[in-house]
Amino acid sequence: MSSHTEHKSQEELAALFRAGMTSGVGRSVKHESADKHVSGEAVYVDDRLEFPNQLHVYARQSDRAHARILRIDTRPCYEFPGVAIAITKDDVPGHLDIGPVVAGDPLLADGKVEYVGQVVLAVAADSLETARKAAIAAIVEYEDLEPVLDVVEAYRKKHFVLASHTHRIGDSASQLASAPRRLQGTLHIGGQEHFYLETQISSVMPTEDGGMLVYTSTQNPTEVQKLVAEVLGVPMNKIVIDMRRMGGGFGGKETQAAGPACLCAVIAHLTGRPTKMRLPRMEDMSMTGKRHPFYVEYDVGFDDDGLLHGIELDLAGNCGYSPDLSGSIVDRAMFHSDNAYFLGNATINGHRCKTNTASNTAYRGFGGPQGMVAIEEVMDAVARSLGKDPLEVRKLNYYGKTERNVTHYHQTVEHNVIHEMTAELEESAEYAKRRREIIEFNQKSPVLKKGLAMTPVKFGISFTATFLNQAGALIHIYTDGSIHLNHGGTEMGQGLNTKVAQVVAEVFQVDIERIQITATNTDKVPNTSPTAASSGTDLNGMAA
Ligand code: QUE
């Protein structure tokens, strides 16, 4: 395998290629930045050389879950030497709202706060420590309002960020009424903090003609470009986003990288100074959203073998205070609530519950895992009630190959290999033998218990908002034969750049060493979709 760091002559490369040793598709190639990751040479936004005269931003966050803002006084902030500016929503020159799909996320609190952690004001100073002290010195007075903190309470009160909707097939009500057996239950699914190693960060440099160059850690450079333009009230062509790599994203930087970038841009615009904002870990965790917790109610009808006759599911996602991407996330939970099972007669209701917490956002699987967990709980409950091995109940309910193969969203399941795959895994994993051993162990062990389960996954890759299933790339071939590769996807450690480089190496039939990967940049490839929905390699690889 070739190394990225050794330089080979054209003759050596040609010899490698003739020997089938190039590093195109299907070959094991190390991550394009692996050496730099371990040596510390990989440059993240906070590693960039600081600009002269640069400001550091600290946000003062709400300590109330729900309150009217009576007064904000930033005058005490200016008593700290080194403070350049303290801003509130009145200082934003353009649009205040940075909601990604629909409005609901003010860049700075607008008359009220809706969660503990919401940004009320921001202070820029010549050091982060000064900015922090000054921000804490500002006076903010609130009048508390009643918060809704619990997803079940929000669901019962129909306190929603967006309207509920339903996927329906067949007649679940009559099937539930006539099924030989029936079970009802509820389930709580917890959330999850993204905990990327690199917290949210942006560094903004004012440029000519009212423009801004924005270095930021985002999965969605085009959206940051659009929102920075909107908060400044300038066209998108004034704004350039540069994104070389993230120190992890996991969905947490799909929409919520925009806040720090927009705060920096507003301050850079008002002061004319380069401006950086890096969230300390505590602030990152309190300010930004997490995986959506879900509350689920189910009502399932089945027979003595465990075959489902009908089901009704209510999936109540805890969206936090604003819509963010919750519409699409609850959709995906609904789309995956069959997992690999034919539900037949089903009513699936999706609810987008509003609570006074940070706005929950994309997180690996994007609602899919929550939908799957719900139906897997139903499978376990059915098996338990019948005293059967859960795998027997699961297999009985698998989608068929030619019948029992239409989903609750009316798509026919094709290329179904779940039956063969399960049989092969059951045998190679010695499922039955290990289950017997575990049951024996558990009978003898009153405290320590073991478990073993085999569950399928059917996952829909690509964006459900289908206009997002597109990508672009820009490839230069220089006169010395070296190749410059740029595409609209973003590298967050997952190896996207390596894979797209492999595609390009394969197509040009050259060694991957000839290809220089460059930062994702909105003035090289415009109008990109976020790197998300399991689609980064397929979309950007095809574009390249
Ligand atoms: C995974 C997904 C989707 C996603 C993000 C993921 C998805 C989807 C969207 C989406 C929809 C509308 C928007 C937008 C994103 O995001 O399916 O920016 O305006 O539709 O991580 O599956």
Coordinates of C-alpha atoms and ligand atoms in Angstrom, one line a residue:
M1 CA 0.0 0.0 0.0
S2 CA 1.3 3.4 -0.8
S3 CA 2.0 6.0 1.8
H4 CA 0.8 9.6 1.5
T5 CA 3.9 11.1 2.8
E6 CA 6.6 9.5 0.6
H7 CA 7.0 11.2 -2.7
K8 CA 7.2 8.7 -5.6
S9 CA 8.5 9.4 -9.2
Q10 CA 6.1 9.1 -12.1
E11 CA 8.0 5.9 -13.1
E12 CA 7.5 4.4 -9.7
L13 CA 3.8 5.3 -9.7
A14 CA 3.4 3.8 -13.2
A15 CA 5.1 0.6 -12.0
L16 CA 2.8 0.4 -9.0
F17 CA -0.2 0.9 -11.2
R18 CA 0.9 -1.9 -13.6
A19 CA 1.3 -4.1 -10.6
G20 CA -2.3 -3.4 -9.5
M21 CA -1.0 -1.6 -6.4
T22 CA -2.8 1.7 -6.9
S23 CA -5.1 3.0 -4.2
G24 CA -8.5 3.3 -6.0
V25 CA -11.9 1.9 -5.1
G26 CA -12.1 -1.3 -3.1
R27 CA -8.5 -1.1 -1.8
S28 CA -7.6 -0.6 1.8
V29 CA -6.3 3.0 2.1
K30 CA -5.5 4.7 5.3
H31 CA -7.3 7.9 6.3
E32 CA -6.0 10.8 4.3
S33 CA -5.2 12.6 7.5
A34 CA -4.2 9.6 9.7
D35 CA -0.6 10.6 10.1
K36 CA -1.6 14.2 10.8
H37 CA -4.2 13.2 13.3
V38 CA -1.7 11.2 15.4
S39 CA 1.2 13.7 15.1
G40 CA -1.0 16.7 15.8
E41 CA -0.4 18.4 12.5
A42 CA -4.0 18.2 11.3
V43 CA -5.3 21.8 11.4
Y44 CA -8.6 22.5 13.1
V45 CA -10.1 26.0 13.3
D46 CA -8.6 26.6 16.7
D47 CA -5.2 25.6 15.4
R48 CA -5.2 28.3 12.8
L49 CA -2.8 31.2 13.3
E50 CA -4.7 34.0 15.0
F51 CA -5.4 37.2 13.1
P52 CA -3.9 40.4 14.5
N53 CA -6.5 42.4 16.5
Q54 CA -8.7 39.3 16.8
L55 CA -11.7 39.3 19.2
H56 CA -12.9 36.4 21.2
V57 CA -16.6 35.9 21.9
Y58 CA -18.4 34.6 25.0
A59 CA -22.2 34.2 25.1
R60 CA -24.2 34.9 28.2
Q61 CA -26.8 32.2 28.4
S62 CA -30.2 32.1 30.0
D63 CA -30.5 30.6 33.5
R64 CA -34.3 30.4 33.1
A65 CA -36.2 27.7 31.2
H66 CA -39.0 30.0 30.3
A67 CA -39.2 33.7 31.0
R68 CA -40.0 37.1 29.7
I69 CA -36.9 39.4 29.5
L70 CA -37.7 42.6 31.4
R71 CA -34.3 44.3 31.0
I72 CA -30.9 43.8 29.6
D73 CA -28.1 46.2 30.6
T74 CA -24.8 45.7 28.9
R75 CA -23.1 48.8 30.4
P76 CA -21.3 46.9 33.1
C77 CA -19.6 44.8 30.4
Y78 CA -17.7 47.8 29.2
E79 CA -16.0 48.3 32.6
F80 CA -13.6 45.4 31.7
P81 CA -10.5 46.7 29.8
G82 CA -10.3 44.8 26.5
V83 CA -14.0 44.6 25.8
A84 CA -14.8 45.8 22.3
I85 CA -18.6 45.3 22.2
A86 CA -21.6 43.6 23.9
I87 CA -24.4 42.8 21.6
T88 CA -28.1 41.9 22.0
K89 CA -30.7 41.1 19.3
D90 CA -31.1 44.8 18.6
D91 CA -27.6 44.9 17.2
V92 CA -28.2 42.3 14.4
P93 CA -28.3 44.2 11.2
G94 CA -30.3 41.7 9.1
H95 CA -32.5 38.7 9.9
L96 CA -32.6 37.7 13.6
D97 CA -33.9 34.1 13.0
I98 CA -31.4 31.4 12.0
G99 CA -33.9 28.5 11.9
P100 CA -32.7 26.1 9.2
V101 CA -36.0 25.0 7.7
V102 CA -38.7 27.1 9.4
A103 CA -38.2 30.1 11.8
G104 CA -38.0 29.6 15.6
D105 CA -34.3 30.0 16.4
P106 CA -33.4 33.7 17.2
L107 CA -29.7 34.2 17.1
L108 CA -30.0 36.2 20.3
A109 CA -33.1 36.0 22.6
D110 CA -36.0 38.1 21.4
G111 CA -38.0 39.3 24.4
K112 CA -38.2 35.9 26.0
V113 CA -36.0 32.9 26.8
E114 CA -37.2 29.4 26.1
Y115 CA -34.5 27.2 27.7
V116 CA -31.6 27.2 30.1
G117 CA -28.6 27.9 27.9
Q118 CA -30.3 30.1 25.3
V119 CA -28.0 33.0 24.2
V120 CA -29.2 36.3 25.6
L121 CA -26.2 38.5 24.7
A122 CA -22.6 38.1 23.5
V123 CA -19.5 40.0 24.5
A124 CA -16.4 40.3 22.3
A125 CA -13.0 41.1 24.0
D126 CA -9.3 40.7 23.3
S127 CA -9.3 37.5 25.3
L128 CA -11.9 34.8 26.0
E129 CA -11.5 35.2 29.8
T130 CA -12.2 39.0 29.6
A131 CA -15.2 38.3 27.4
R132 CA -16.5 35.8 29.9
K133 CA -16.1 38.0 32.9
A134 CA -17.8 40.9 31.1
A135 CA -20.7 38.8 29.9
I136 CA -21.4 37.6 33.4
A137 CA -21.4 41.2 34.6
A138 CA -24.3 42.2 32.3
I139 CA -27.6 42.7 34.1
V140 CA -30.5 40.6 32.8
E141 CA -33.9 40.7 34.6
Y142 CA -36.5 38.1 33.9
E143 CA -40.2 37.4 34.8
D144 CA -40.5 33.7 35.0
L145 CA -43.1 31.8 33.0
E146 CA -44.4 28.3 33.4
P147 CA -42.0 25.9 31.6
V148 CA -42.9 22.5 30.0
L149 CA -40.0 20.2 30.7
D150 CA -41.5 16.8 30.2
V151 CA -42.2 15.2 26.8
V152 CA -45.3 13.4 28.2
E153 CA -46.7 16.6 29.5
A154 CA -46.1 18.3 26.1
Y155 CA -47.7 15.4 24.3
R156 CA -50.8 15.4 26.5
K157 CA -51.2 19.2 26.2
K158 CA -50.5 19.0 22.4
H159 CA -47.7 21.5 23.0
F160 CA -46.0 21.0 19.6
V161 CA -43.4 22.8 17.5
L162 CA -45.0 21.4 14.3
A163 CA -48.2 19.6 13.5
S164 CA -48.6 15.9 14.0
H165 CA -49.1 13.5 11.1
T166 CA -49.9 9.9 10.3
H167 CA -48.8 7.0 8.1
R168 CA -51.6 4.6 7.6
I169 CA -52.1 1.3 5.9
G170 CA -55.0 -1.1 6.1
D171 CA -57.4 -0.9 9.1
S172 CA -55.6 -1.1 12.4
A173 CA -58.6 -0.4 14.6
S174 CA -60.7 -3.4 13.4
Q175 CA -57.6 -5.7 13.4
L176 CA -56.8 -4.6 17.0
A177 CA -60.4 -5.3 18.0
S178 CA -60.5 -8.8 16.4
A179 CA -56.9 -10.0 17.1
P180 CA -56.7 -13.1 19.4
R181 CA -54.3 -11.3 21.6
R182 CA -53.6 -7.6 22.4
L183 CA -50.9 -5.7 24.3
Q184 CA -50.5 -2.1 25.2
G185 CA -47.5 -0.4 26.5
T186 CA -45.3 2.7 26.7
L187 CA -41.6 3.3 26.3
H188 CA -39.1 6.1 27.0
I189 CA -36.1 6.4 24.8
G190 CA -33.3 8.7 26.1
G191 CA -31.3 11.4 24.4
Q192 CA -27.6 11.6 23.7
E193 CA -25.0 14.4 23.7
H194 CA -22.9 14.6 20.6
F195 CA -19.6 15.1 22.5
Y196 CA -17.5 15.8 19.5
L197 CA -13.9 16.3 20.6
E198 CA -13.8 19.7 19.0
T199 CA -16.6 21.9 20.3
Q200 CA -18.5 24.4 18.1
I201 CA -16.2 27.0 16.7
S202 CA -16.0 29.7 14.1
S203 CA -13.4 32.3 13.1
V204 CA -14.5 35.1 10.9
M205 CA -12.4 37.7 8.9
P206 CA -14.0 40.7 7.4
T207 CA -13.0 41.1 3.7
E208 CA -13.5 43.6 0.9
D209 CA -16.9 44.9 -0.2
G210 CA -18.6 44.0 3.1
G211 CA -17.7 40.3 2.7
M212 CA -16.8 37.7 5.3
L213 CA -14.4 34.8 5.2
V214 CA -15.7 32.2 7.7
Y215 CA -13.6 29.3 9.0
T216 CA -16.0 27.0 10.8
S217 CA -16.5 23.5 12.0
T218 CA -19.7 22.6 10.2
Q219 CA -21.4 19.7 8.3
N220 CA -23.3 22.2 6.3
P221 CA -21.2 25.0 4.9
T222 CA -23.8 26.3 2.5
E223 CA -26.4 26.7 5.3
V224 CA -23.8 28.6 7.4
Q225 CA -23.1 30.8 4.3
K226 CA -26.8 31.5 3.8
L227 CA -27.5 32.3 7.5
V228 CA -24.4 34.5 7.9
A229 CA -25.6 36.4 4.8
E230 CA -29.1 36.7 6.3
V231 CA -28.0 38.0 9.7
L232 CA -25.8 40.6 8.0
G233 CA -28.5 41.4 5.4
V234 CA -26.1 40.8 2.5
P235 CA -26.3 38.4 -0.5
M236 CA -24.7 35.0 -0.2
N237 CA -22.1 36.0 -2.8
K238 CA -20.4 38.2 -0.1
I239 CA -19.8 35.2 2.2
V240 CA -17.2 32.4 1.9
I241 CA -17.2 29.4 4.2
D242 CA -14.0 27.3 4.5
M243 CA -14.1 24.0 6.3
R244 CA -11.1 21.7 6.2
R245 CA -12.1 19.2 8.8
M246 CA -14.2 18.8 12.0
G247 CA -13.1 17.1 15.2
G248 CA -16.3 15.0 15.0
G249 CA -19.9 16.1 14.1
F250 CA -22.3 13.2 14.5
G251 CA -25.2 15.5 13.4
G252 CA -24.4 18.1 16.1
K253 CA -22.8 20.4 13.5
E254 CA -25.5 20.0 10.8
T255 CA -27.5 23.1 11.8
Q256 CA -26.1 24.2 15.1
A257 CA -22.7 25.3 13.9
A258 CA -24.5 28.3 12.5
G259 CA -25.0 30.2 15.8
P260 CA -21.3 30.9 16.7
A261 CA -20.6 31.7 13.0
C262 CA -23.4 34.2 12.8
L263 CA -22.5 35.8 16.2
C264 CA -18.9 36.2 15.0
A265 CA -20.0 37.6 11.7
V266 CA -22.3 40.2 13.4
I267 CA -19.5 41.3 15.7
A268 CA -16.9 41.3 12.9
H269 CA -19.3 43.5 10.9
L270 CA -19.9 45.9 13.8
T271 CA -16.3 46.2 14.8
G272 CA -14.4 45.6 11.6
R273 CA -12.2 43.1 13.5
P274 CA -11.5 39.4 13.0
T275 CA -13.6 37.5 15.5
K276 CA -13.5 34.0 16.9
M277 CA -15.9 32.0 19.1
R278 CA -15.0 28.7 20.5
L279 CA -17.5 27.2 22.9
P280 CA -16.1 25.9 26.2
R281 CA -17.4 22.4 26.7
M282 CA -19.9 23.3 29.4
E283 CA -21.4 26.0 27.2
D284 CA -21.4 23.7 24.2
M285 CA -23.4 21.1 26.1
S286 CA -25.9 23.6 27.5
M287 CA -26.4 25.7 24.4
T288 CA -26.8 23.0 21.7
G289 CA -29.4 20.3 21.1
K290 CA -28.9 16.6 21.4
R291 CA -30.5 13.4 20.1
H292 CA -34.3 13.6 20.3
P293 CA -35.6 11.6 23.3
F294 CA -38.9 9.8 22.4
Y295 CA -41.9 8.7 24.4
V296 CA -43.8 5.9 22.7
E297 CA -47.3 4.4 23.2
Y298 CA -48.1 1.2 21.4
D299 CA -51.2 -0.9 21.0
V300 CA -50.6 -4.2 19.2
G301 CA -52.8 -7.1 18.1
F302 CA -51.4 -10.5 17.3
D303 CA -52.1 -14.3 17.3
D304 CA -50.8 -17.2 19.4
D305 CA -47.7 -17.6 17.2
G306 CA -46.8 -13.9 17.6
L307 CA -47.8 -12.8 14.1
L308 CA -48.9 -9.2 14.1
H309 CA -52.4 -8.4 13.0
G310 CA -52.6 -4.7 13.6
I311 CA -50.6 -2.0 15.4
E312 CA -51.0 1.6 16.5
L313 CA -48.0 3.6 17.5
D314 CA -47.7 7.1 18.8
L315 CA -44.1 8.4 18.5
A316 CA -43.7 11.6 20.5
G317 CA -40.3 13.2 19.9
N318 CA -38.9 15.7 22.4
C319 CA -37.9 18.5 20.0
G320 CA -36.8 21.0 22.6
Y321 CA -37.9 24.6 22.2
S322 CA -37.8 25.1 18.4
P323 CA -38.4 23.1 15.1
D324 CA -34.7 22.9 13.9
L325 CA -34.8 19.6 11.8
S326 CA -37.4 17.9 14.1
G327 CA -40.0 17.7 11.3
S328 CA -37.7 15.4 9.2
I329 CA -36.3 13.6 12.3
V330 CA -39.8 12.6 13.5
D331 CA -40.6 11.6 9.9
R332 CA -37.6 9.3 9.9
A333 CA -38.7 7.8 13.2
M334 CA -42.0 7.1 11.6
F335 CA -40.4 5.6 8.4
H336 CA -38.3 3.2 10.5
S337 CA -41.0 2.1 12.9
D338 CA -41.5 -1.0 10.9
N339 CA -37.8 -1.8 10.9
A340 CA -37.8 -5.1 9.0
Y341 CA -41.3 -6.2 9.8
F342 CA -44.5 -6.3 7.8
L343 CA -47.0 -4.4 9.9
G344 CA -50.0 -5.0 7.7
N345 CA -52.6 -2.9 9.3
A346 CA -50.9 0.1 10.9
T347 CA -51.5 3.6 12.1
I348 CA -48.2 5.4 12.9
N349 CA -48.6 8.9 14.5
G350 CA -45.6 11.2 14.7
H351 CA -45.7 14.1 17.2
R352 CA -43.2 17.0 17.5
C353 CA -43.4 17.9 21.2
K354 CA -42.2 21.3 22.4
T355 CA -40.3 21.5 25.7
N356 CA -38.3 24.2 27.3
T357 CA -35.0 22.6 26.6
A358 CA -32.2 23.1 24.0
S359 CA -33.5 22.4 20.5
N360 CA -32.8 18.8 19.7
T361 CA -31.2 18.2 16.3
A362 CA -29.7 15.6 13.9
Y363 CA -27.8 12.8 15.5
R364 CA -26.5 9.6 13.8
G365 CA -29.6 7.8 12.4
F366 CA -31.7 11.0 12.5
G367 CA -34.8 9.5 14.3
G368 CA -34.4 6.1 12.6
P369 CA -32.9 4.4 15.7
Q370 CA -35.7 5.7 17.9
G371 CA -38.4 4.3 15.5
M372 CA -36.6 0.9 15.3
V373 CA -36.2 0.7 19.1
A374 CA -40.0 1.2 19.4
I375 CA -40.9 -1.7 17.2
E376 CA -38.2 -3.9 18.7
E377 CA -39.7 -3.3 22.1
V378 CA -43.0 -4.4 20.7
M379 CA -41.4 -7.6 19.3
D380 CA -39.9 -8.3 22.7
A381 CA -43.1 -7.6 24.5
V382 CA -45.0 -10.0 22.2
A383 CA -42.4 -12.7 22.6
R384 CA -42.4 -12.3 26.4
S385 CA -46.2 -12.5 26.6
L386 CA -46.1 -15.8 24.6
G387 CA -43.0 -17.2 26.3
K388 CA -41.3 -17.5 22.9
D389 CA -37.7 -16.8 21.9
P390 CA -37.9 -13.2 20.6
L391 CA -36.0 -14.2 17.4
E392 CA -38.8 -16.6 16.5
V393 CA -41.3 -13.7 16.7
R394 CA -39.0 -11.4 14.8
K395 CA -38.5 -13.9 12.0
L396 CA -42.2 -14.7 11.8
N397 CA -42.9 -11.0 11.2
Y398 CA -40.1 -10.3 8.6
Y399 CA -41.2 -8.8 5.3
G400 CA -41.9 -11.5 2.7
K401 CA -40.1 -11.6 -0.6
T402 CA -43.2 -11.5 -2.9
E403 CA -46.1 -10.9 -0.5
R404 CA -46.4 -9.2 2.8
N405 CA -43.9 -6.8 1.4
V406 CA -45.6 -3.4 1.4
T407 CA -44.5 -0.9 4.1
H408 CA -46.9 1.4 6.1
Y409 CA -45.6 4.2 3.8
H410 CA -46.8 2.2 0.7
Q411 CA -43.4 1.3 -0.7
T412 CA -42.7 -2.3 -1.9
V413 CA -39.6 -3.8 -0.2
E414 CA -37.4 -5.2 -3.0
H415 CA -34.2 -7.3 -2.9
N416 CA -35.1 -8.7 0.5
V417 CA -32.3 -10.9 1.8
I418 CA -33.2 -10.7 5.5
H419 CA -34.3 -14.4 5.7
E420 CA -31.0 -15.8 4.3
M421 CA -28.9 -13.4 6.2
T422 CA -30.6 -14.3 9.5
A423 CA -30.2 -18.0 8.9
E424 CA -26.5 -17.6 8.1
L425 CA -25.9 -15.5 11.1
E426 CA -27.9 -17.7 13.4
E427 CA -25.7 -20.6 12.4
S428 CA -22.3 -18.9 12.3
A429 CA -23.0 -17.1 15.7
E430 CA -24.3 -20.4 17.2
Y431 CA -27.3 -18.4 18.4
A432 CA -29.4 -21.3 19.7
K433 CA -26.6 -23.0 21.6
R434 CA -25.6 -19.7 23.2
R435 CA -29.2 -18.9 24.1
R436 CA -29.5 -22.3 25.9
E437 CA -26.2 -21.7 27.7
I438 CA -27.4 -18.2 28.8
I439 CA -30.7 -19.5 30.1
E440 CA -28.9 -22.2 32.1
F441 CA -26.5 -19.6 33.5
N442 CA -29.3 -17.2 34.5
Q443 CA -31.2 -20.0 36.3
K444 CA -28.1 -20.6 38.5
S445 CA -27.1 -17.0 38.9
P446 CA -29.5 -14.9 41.1
V447 CA -27.8 -11.6 40.6
L448 CA -25.6 -11.5 37.5
K449 CA -27.7 -12.1 34.4
K450 CA -26.7 -12.4 30.7
G451 CA -28.6 -11.7 27.6
L452 CA -28.3 -12.3 23.8
A453 CA -30.5 -10.9 21.1
M454 CA -30.4 -10.8 17.3
T455 CA -32.2 -7.9 15.7
P456 CA -32.4 -6.8 12.0
V457 CA -32.0 -3.3 10.6
K458 CA -33.6 -1.9 7.5
F459 CA -32.3 1.7 7.0
G460 CA -33.3 4.2 4.4
I461 CA -30.2 6.1 3.2
S462 CA -30.4 9.5 1.5
F463 CA -32.4 12.6 2.4
T464 CA -36.2 12.3 2.7
A465 CA -36.2 16.0 1.5
T466 CA -35.3 14.6 -1.9
F467 CA -34.1 17.9 -3.4
L468 CA -31.0 17.5 -1.1
N469 CA -29.9 14.4 -2.9
Q470 CA -27.4 16.2 -5.1
A471 CA -23.7 17.2 -5.0
G472 CA -21.0 19.0 -6.8
A473 CA -17.2 18.6 -7.2
L474 CA -14.3 20.6 -8.7
I475 CA -11.3 18.9 -10.0
H476 CA -8.2 20.6 -11.5
I477 CA -5.6 18.7 -13.4
Y478 CA -2.4 20.7 -13.4
T479 CA 0.3 20.7 -16.1
D480 CA 2.6 18.5 -14.0
G481 CA -0.2 15.8 -13.8
S482 CA -1.0 16.5 -10.1
I483 CA -4.7 16.6 -9.2
H484 CA -6.5 19.1 -7.0
L485 CA -9.7 17.6 -5.6
N486 CA -12.6 19.6 -4.1
H487 CA -16.2 18.5 -3.4
G488 CA -19.2 19.7 -1.4
G489 CA -19.0 17.0 1.3
T490 CA -17.3 17.7 4.7
E491 CA -14.7 15.6 6.5
M492 CA -15.6 14.9 10.2
G493 CA -13.2 12.0 10.7
Q494 CA -15.3 9.5 8.8
G495 CA -12.9 9.3 5.8
L496 CA -15.1 10.9 3.2
N497 CA -12.2 12.7 1.5
T498 CA -10.2 9.5 1.4
K499 CA -13.1 7.7 -0.3
V500 CA -13.8 10.4 -2.8
A501 CA -10.1 10.5 -3.6
Q502 CA -10.2 6.7 -4.2
V503 CA -13.1 7.3 -6.6
V504 CA -11.0 9.9 -8.5
A505 CA -7.9 7.7 -8.5
E506 CA -10.0 4.9 -9.9
V507 CA -11.5 6.9 -12.7
F508 CA -8.2 8.6 -13.7
Q509 CA -6.3 5.3 -13.1
V510 CA -3.6 7.0 -11.1
D511 CA -2.2 6.5 -7.6
I512 CA -4.0 8.3 -4.9
E513 CA -0.8 10.1 -4.0
R514 CA -1.3 12.3 -7.1
I515 CA -4.5 13.7 -5.6
Q516 CA -4.4 16.7 -3.2
I517 CA -7.5 17.0 -1.1
T518 CA -8.6 20.5 -0.2
A519 CA -10.9 22.3 2.2
T520 CA -14.6 22.3 1.5
N521 CA -15.3 25.8 0.3
T522 CA -18.4 27.5 -0.8
D523 CA -16.6 29.5 -3.5
K524 CA -15.3 26.3 -5.1
V525 CA -18.5 24.1 -5.0
P526 CA -21.7 26.1 -4.3
N527 CA -25.2 25.2 -3.0
T528 CA -24.2 21.9 -1.3
S529 CA -26.3 19.7 0.8
P530 CA -25.2 18.9 4.4
T531 CA -23.0 15.9 4.8
A532 CA -25.6 13.7 6.3
A533 CA -28.2 11.0 5.6
S534 CA -25.5 8.3 4.9
S535 CA -25.1 9.9 1.5
G536 CA -21.7 11.8 1.6
T537 CA -19.7 9.2 -0.4
D538 CA -22.4 8.3 -2.9
L539 CA -23.3 11.9 -3.7
N540 CA -19.9 13.5 -3.7
G541 CA -18.1 10.5 -5.1
M542 CA -20.5 10.4 -8.1
A543 CA -20.1 14.2 -8.5
A544 CA -16.3 13.9 -8.5
Ligands
QUE1 C1 -30.2 12.6 8.0 C2 -31.3 12.6 7.2 C3 -31.9 13.9 6.8 C4 -31.2 15.1 7.2 C5 -30.1 15.0 8.0 C6 -29.6 13.8 8.4 C7 -33.0 14.0 6.0 C8 -33.5 15.3 5.7 C9 -32.8 16.4 6.1 C10 -33.2 17.8 5.9 C11 -34.4 18.2 5.5 C12 -34.7 19.5 5.2 C13 -33.7 20.4 5.3 C14 -32.4 20.1 5.7 C15 -32.2 18.7 6.0 O1 -31.7 16.3 6.9 O2 -33.6 12.9 5.6 O3 -31.5 21.0 5.8 O4 -34.0 21.8 5.0 O5 -34.6 15.4 4.9 O6 -28.5 13.7 9.1 O7 -31.9 11.5 6.8

